[in-house]
C-alpha atoms as one frame of an Amber mdcrd trajectory, in Angstrom:
protein
 -28.583-132.520  63.744 -31.296-134.817  62.002 -31.605-138.063  60.725 -33.563
-139.246  57.793 -34.423-142.949  57.526 -35.603-145.144  54.567 -35.673-148.869
  54.085 -31.851-149.752  54.166 -30.377-146.466  54.687 -29.980-143.478  56.858
 -28.735-139.950  56.135 -27.680-137.831  58.857 -27.238-134.094  58.418 -25.938
-131.093  60.577 -25.540-127.427  59.683 -22.407-125.969  60.547 -22.117-122.172
  60.587 -18.837-120.236  61.159 -18.445-117.614  58.727 -20.012-119.535  55.935
 -22.983-122.104  56.139 -22.097-125.615  55.463 -24.240-128.862  55.651 -22.427
-131.833  56.685 -23.637-135.345  56.567 -23.208-139.054  56.326 -24.974-141.902
  54.571 -25.153-145.099  56.506 -24.297-147.731  55.505 -21.173-146.143  54.272
 -20.862-146.256  50.643 -19.759-143.923  47.749 -22.745-142.378  46.113 -24.088
-139.086  45.002 -25.932-136.652  47.220 -27.789-133.735  45.646 -28.895-130.857
  47.550 -32.106-129.200  46.376 -32.907-125.596  47.359 -34.789-122.565  46.079
 -31.606-121.277  44.016 -31.297-124.473  42.198 -29.341-127.574  43.172 -25.863
-128.871  43.823 -24.367-132.412  43.742 -21.452-133.888  45.565 -20.143-137.517
  46.163 -19.743-139.123  49.556 -16.390-140.664  50.565 -15.764-144.177  51.391
 -17.167-143.640  54.849 -20.400-142.161  53.379 -19.472-138.585  54.426 -20.457
-135.405  52.394 -20.189-131.839  52.512 -21.958-128.918  50.930 -20.392-125.304
  51.319 -21.904-122.000  51.188 -25.554-123.080  51.588 -28.030-120.246  51.522
 -30.707-120.278  54.323 -34.078-121.576  53.385 -35.974-125.019  52.559 -33.664
-127.593  51.218 -34.213-131.504  50.403 -31.396-134.035  49.961 -31.518-136.622
  47.217 -29.349-139.764  47.486 -29.004-142.141  44.781 -27.602-145.457  46.032
 -25.078-147.553  44.005 -28.086-149.780  43.311 -29.961-147.004  41.537 -32.409
-146.432  44.442 -33.331-142.577  44.676 -34.093-141.616  48.211 -35.274-137.973
  48.979 -35.374-136.370  52.371 -38.310-134.312  53.729 -38.032-130.620  53.759
 -35.618-129.025  56.003 -35.404-125.315  56.911 -31.937-124.039  57.576
């Protein structure tokens, strides 16, 4: 589990691996916002729920970054993370 911090926002993420690798996380403070997953094969976008939680399914191994765009339009990008 890792937590990334920027002024006014935190993004916590964890890799869950049963049969398929998933990335689950939460944006704090809780808010409904878009989260983009950047990886070598391209990108995927999901929306957080009212508690700030999000999930990406079937994530390939390799380097990734997450981008969160807050409701106010601020774009926050995490450091690279190898999964």
